[in-house]
Short mmCIF file of N, CA and C in Angstrom, two decimals:
data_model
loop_
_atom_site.label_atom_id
_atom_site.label_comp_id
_atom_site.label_asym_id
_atom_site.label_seq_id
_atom_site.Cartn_x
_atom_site.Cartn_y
_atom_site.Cartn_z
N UNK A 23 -20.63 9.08 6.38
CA UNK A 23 -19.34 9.15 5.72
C UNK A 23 -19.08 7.84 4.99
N UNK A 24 -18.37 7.76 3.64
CA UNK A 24 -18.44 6.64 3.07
C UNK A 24 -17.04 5.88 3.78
N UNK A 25 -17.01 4.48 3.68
CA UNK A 25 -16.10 3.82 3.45
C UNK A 25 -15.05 3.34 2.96
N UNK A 26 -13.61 3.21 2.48
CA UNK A 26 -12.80 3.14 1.80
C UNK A 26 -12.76 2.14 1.15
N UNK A 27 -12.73 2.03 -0.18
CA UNK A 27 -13.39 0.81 -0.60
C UNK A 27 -11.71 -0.42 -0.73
N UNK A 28 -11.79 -1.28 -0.50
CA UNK A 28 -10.88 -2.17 -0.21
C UNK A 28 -10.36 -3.57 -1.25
N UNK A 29 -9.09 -3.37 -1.90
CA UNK A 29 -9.00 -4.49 -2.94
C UNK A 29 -7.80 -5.53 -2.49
N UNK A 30 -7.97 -6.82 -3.08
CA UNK A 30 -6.56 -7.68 -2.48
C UNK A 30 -6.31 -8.20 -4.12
N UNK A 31 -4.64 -8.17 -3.77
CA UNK A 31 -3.96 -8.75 -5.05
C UNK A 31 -2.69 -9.92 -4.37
N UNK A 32 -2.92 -10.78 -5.11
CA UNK A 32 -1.66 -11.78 -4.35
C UNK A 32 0.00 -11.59 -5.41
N UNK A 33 0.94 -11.94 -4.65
CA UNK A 33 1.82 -11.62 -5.11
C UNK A 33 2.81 -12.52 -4.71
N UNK A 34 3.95 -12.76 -5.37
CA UNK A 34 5.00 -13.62 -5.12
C UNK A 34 6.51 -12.45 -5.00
N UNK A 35 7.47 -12.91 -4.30
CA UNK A 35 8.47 -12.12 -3.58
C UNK A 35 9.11 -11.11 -5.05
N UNK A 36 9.28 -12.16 -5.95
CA UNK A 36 9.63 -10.90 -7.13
C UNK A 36 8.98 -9.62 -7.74
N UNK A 37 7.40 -10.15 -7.15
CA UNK A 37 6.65 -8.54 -8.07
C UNK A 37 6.14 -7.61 -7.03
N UNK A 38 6.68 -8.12 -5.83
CA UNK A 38 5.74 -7.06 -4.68
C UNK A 38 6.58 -6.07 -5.01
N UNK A 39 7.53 -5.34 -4.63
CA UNK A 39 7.74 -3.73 -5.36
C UNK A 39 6.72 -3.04 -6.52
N UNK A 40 7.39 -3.61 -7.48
CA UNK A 40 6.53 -3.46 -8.67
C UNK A 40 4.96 -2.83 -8.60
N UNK A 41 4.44 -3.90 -8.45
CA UNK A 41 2.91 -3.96 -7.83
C UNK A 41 2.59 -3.09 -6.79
N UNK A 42 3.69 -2.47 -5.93
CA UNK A 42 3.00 -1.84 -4.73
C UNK A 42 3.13 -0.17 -5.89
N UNK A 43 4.15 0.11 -6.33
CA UNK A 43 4.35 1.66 -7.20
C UNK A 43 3.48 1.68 -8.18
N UNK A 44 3.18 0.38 -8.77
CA UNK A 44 1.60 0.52 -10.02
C UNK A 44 0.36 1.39 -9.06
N UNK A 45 0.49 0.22 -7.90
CA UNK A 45 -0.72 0.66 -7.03
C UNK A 45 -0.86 2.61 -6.74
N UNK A 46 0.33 2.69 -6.13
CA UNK A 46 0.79 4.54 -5.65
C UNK A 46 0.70 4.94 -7.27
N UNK A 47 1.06 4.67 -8.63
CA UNK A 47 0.92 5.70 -9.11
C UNK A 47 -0.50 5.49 -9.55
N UNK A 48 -0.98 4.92 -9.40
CA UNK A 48 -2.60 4.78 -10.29
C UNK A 48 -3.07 5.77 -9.19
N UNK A 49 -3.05 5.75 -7.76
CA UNK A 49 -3.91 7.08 -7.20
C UNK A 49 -4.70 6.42 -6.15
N UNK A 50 -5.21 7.97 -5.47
CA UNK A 50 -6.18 7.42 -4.90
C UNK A 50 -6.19 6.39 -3.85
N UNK A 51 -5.38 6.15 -3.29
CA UNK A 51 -5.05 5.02 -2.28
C UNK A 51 -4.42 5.74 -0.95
N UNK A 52 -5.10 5.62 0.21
CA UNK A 52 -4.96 5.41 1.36
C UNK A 52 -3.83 4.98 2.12
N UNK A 53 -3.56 3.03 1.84
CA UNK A 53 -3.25 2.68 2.88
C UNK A 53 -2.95 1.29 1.89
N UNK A 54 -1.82 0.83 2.18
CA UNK A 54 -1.50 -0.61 1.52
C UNK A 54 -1.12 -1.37 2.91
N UNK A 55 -1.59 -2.69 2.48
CA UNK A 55 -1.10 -3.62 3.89
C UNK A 55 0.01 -4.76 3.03
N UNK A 56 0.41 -5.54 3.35
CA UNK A 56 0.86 -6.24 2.95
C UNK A 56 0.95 -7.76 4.24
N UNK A 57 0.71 -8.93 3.56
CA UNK A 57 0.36 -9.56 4.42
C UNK A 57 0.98 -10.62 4.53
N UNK A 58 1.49 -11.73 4.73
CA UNK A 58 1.97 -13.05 4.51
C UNK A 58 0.86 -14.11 4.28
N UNK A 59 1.70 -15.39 3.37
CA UNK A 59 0.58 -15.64 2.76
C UNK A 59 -0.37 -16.74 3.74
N UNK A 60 -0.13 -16.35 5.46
CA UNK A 60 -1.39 -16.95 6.53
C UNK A 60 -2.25 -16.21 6.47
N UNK A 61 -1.94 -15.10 5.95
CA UNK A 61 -3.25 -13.59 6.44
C UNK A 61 -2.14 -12.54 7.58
N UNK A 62 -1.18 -12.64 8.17
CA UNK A 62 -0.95 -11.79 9.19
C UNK A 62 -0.28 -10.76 8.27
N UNK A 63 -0.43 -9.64 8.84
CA UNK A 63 -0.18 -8.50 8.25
C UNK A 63 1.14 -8.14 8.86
N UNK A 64 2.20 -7.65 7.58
CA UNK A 64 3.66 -7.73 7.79
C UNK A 64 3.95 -6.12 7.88
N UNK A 65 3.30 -5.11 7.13
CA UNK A 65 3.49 -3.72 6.85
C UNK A 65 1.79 -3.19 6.63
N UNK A 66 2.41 -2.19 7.35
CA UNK A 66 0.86 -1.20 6.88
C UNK A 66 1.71 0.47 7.00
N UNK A 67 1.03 0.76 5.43
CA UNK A 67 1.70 2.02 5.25
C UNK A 67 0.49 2.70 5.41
N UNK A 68 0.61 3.80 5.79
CA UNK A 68 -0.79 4.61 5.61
C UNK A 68 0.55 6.02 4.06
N UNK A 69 -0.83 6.23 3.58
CA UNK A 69 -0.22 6.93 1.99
C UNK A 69 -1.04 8.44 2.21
N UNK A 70 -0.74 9.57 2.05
CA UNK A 70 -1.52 10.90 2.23
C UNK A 70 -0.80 11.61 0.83
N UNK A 71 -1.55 11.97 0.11
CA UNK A 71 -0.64 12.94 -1.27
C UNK A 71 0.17 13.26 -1.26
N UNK A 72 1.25 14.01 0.47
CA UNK A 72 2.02 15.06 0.50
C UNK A 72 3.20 13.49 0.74
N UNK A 73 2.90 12.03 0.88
CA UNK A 73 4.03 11.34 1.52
C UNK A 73 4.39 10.51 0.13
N UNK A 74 3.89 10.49 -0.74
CA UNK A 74 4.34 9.85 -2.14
C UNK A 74 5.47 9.85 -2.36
N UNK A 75 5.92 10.59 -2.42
CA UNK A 75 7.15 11.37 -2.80
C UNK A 75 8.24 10.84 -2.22
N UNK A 76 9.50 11.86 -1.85
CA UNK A 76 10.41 10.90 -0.76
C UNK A 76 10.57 10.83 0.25
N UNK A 77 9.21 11.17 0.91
CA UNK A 77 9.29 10.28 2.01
C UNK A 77 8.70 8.72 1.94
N UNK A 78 8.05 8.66 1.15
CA UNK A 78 8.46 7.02 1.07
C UNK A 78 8.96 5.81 0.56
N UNK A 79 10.34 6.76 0.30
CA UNK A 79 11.16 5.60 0.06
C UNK A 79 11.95 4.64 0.86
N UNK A 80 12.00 5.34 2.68
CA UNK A 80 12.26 4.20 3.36
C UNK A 80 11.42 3.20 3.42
N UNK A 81 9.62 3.77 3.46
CA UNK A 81 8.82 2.43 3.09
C UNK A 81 9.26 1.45 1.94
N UNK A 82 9.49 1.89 0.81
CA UNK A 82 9.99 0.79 -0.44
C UNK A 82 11.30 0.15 0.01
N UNK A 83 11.81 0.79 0.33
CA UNK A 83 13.43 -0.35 0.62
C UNK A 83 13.27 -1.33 1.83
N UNK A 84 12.29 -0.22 2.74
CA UNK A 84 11.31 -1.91 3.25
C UNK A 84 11.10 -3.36 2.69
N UNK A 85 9.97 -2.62 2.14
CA UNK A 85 9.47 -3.84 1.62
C UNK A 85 10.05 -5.00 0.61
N UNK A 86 11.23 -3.79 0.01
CA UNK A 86 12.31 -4.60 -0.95
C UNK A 86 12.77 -5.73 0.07
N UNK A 87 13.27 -5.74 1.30
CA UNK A 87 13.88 -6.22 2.00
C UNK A 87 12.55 -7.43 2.16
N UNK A 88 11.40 -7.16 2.17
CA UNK A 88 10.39 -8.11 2.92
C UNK A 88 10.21 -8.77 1.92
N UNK A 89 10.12 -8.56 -0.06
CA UNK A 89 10.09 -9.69 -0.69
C UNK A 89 11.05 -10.60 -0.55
N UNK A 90 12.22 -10.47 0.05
CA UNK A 90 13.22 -11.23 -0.51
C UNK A 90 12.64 -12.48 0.64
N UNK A 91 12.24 -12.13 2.15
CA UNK A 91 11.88 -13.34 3.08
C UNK A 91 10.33 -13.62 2.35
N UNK A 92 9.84 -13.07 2.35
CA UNK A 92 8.15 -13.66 1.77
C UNK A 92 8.01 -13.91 0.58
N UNK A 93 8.03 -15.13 0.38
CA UNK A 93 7.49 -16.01 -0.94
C UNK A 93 6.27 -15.71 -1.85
N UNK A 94 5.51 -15.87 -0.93
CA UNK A 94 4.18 -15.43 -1.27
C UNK A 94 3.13 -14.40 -0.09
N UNK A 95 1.92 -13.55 -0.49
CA UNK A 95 1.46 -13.34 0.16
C UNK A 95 0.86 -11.74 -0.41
N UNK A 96 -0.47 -11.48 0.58
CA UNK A 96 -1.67 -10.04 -0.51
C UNK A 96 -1.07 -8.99 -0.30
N UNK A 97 -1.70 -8.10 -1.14
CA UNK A 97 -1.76 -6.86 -1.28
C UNK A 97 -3.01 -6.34 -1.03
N UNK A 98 -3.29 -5.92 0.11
CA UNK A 98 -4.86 -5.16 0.80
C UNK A 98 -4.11 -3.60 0.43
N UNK A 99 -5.31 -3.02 -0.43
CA UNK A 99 -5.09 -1.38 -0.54
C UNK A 99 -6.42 -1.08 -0.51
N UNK A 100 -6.64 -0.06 0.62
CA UNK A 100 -7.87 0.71 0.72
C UNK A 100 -7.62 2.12 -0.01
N UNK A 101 -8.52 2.76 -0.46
CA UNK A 101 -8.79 2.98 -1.89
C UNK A 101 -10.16 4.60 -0.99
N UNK A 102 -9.53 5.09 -1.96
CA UNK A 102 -10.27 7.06 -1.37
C UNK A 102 -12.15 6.17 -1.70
N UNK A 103 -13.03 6.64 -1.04
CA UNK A 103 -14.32 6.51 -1.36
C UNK A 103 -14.86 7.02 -2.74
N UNK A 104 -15.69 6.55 -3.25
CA UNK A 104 -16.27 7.53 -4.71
C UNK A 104 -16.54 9.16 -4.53
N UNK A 105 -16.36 9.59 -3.27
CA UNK A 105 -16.47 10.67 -2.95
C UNK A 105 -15.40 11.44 -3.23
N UNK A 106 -14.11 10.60 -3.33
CA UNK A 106 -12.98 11.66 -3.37
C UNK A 106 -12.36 11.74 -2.47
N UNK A 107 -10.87 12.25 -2.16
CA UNK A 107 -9.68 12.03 -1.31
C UNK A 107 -10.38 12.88 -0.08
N UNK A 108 -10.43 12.35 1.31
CA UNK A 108 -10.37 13.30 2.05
C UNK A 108 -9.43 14.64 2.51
N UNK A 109 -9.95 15.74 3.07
CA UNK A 109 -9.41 17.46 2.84
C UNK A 109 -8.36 16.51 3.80
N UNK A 110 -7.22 17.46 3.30
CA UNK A 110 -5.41 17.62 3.82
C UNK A 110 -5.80 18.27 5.02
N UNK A 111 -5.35 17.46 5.88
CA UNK A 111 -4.96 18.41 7.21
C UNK A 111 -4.07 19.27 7.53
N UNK A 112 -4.21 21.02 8.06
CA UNK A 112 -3.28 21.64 7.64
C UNK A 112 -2.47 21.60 8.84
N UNK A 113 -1.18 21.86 9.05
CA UNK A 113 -0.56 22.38 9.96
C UNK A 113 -0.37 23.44 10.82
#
């Protein structure tokens, strides 16, 4: 099974929103972390096609809230394999 392939972007407290909805609408993404700028990880969203939408907008007003304390610090988003999104689990 392949691996999710994994990218980091650094960011300062004004563009993390921004930067996290570029990330969700470009696709294809998993799982965003967000980290402070020691490395410790402040949020980890996990992202599935069906949660884009509104259900995650309590995640964004999150994180709205977390630029305003974090100055600086990455953006880790793991990223669907070249294979393609894994099958939806049904209910």
């Amino acid at each position: 099974m392949n691996e999710p392939r994994r990218e980091e972007f650094a960011f300062s407290g004004d563009s993390l929103l921004g930067k996290i909805k570029e990330i969700i609408r470009a696709g294809n993404v998993r799982r965003v972390i967000i980290k402070n700028d020691e490395g410790r990880p402040l949020v980890d969203i996990p992202l599935t096609a069906g949660l884009v939408g509104t259900l995650l907008a309590p995640q964004l007003a999150a994180l709205g809230a977390i630029a305003t304390l974090v100055m600086r610090g990455t953006i880790v988003i793991e990223k669907e394999p070249d294979g393609g999104p894994p099958p939806t689990p049904s209910l």
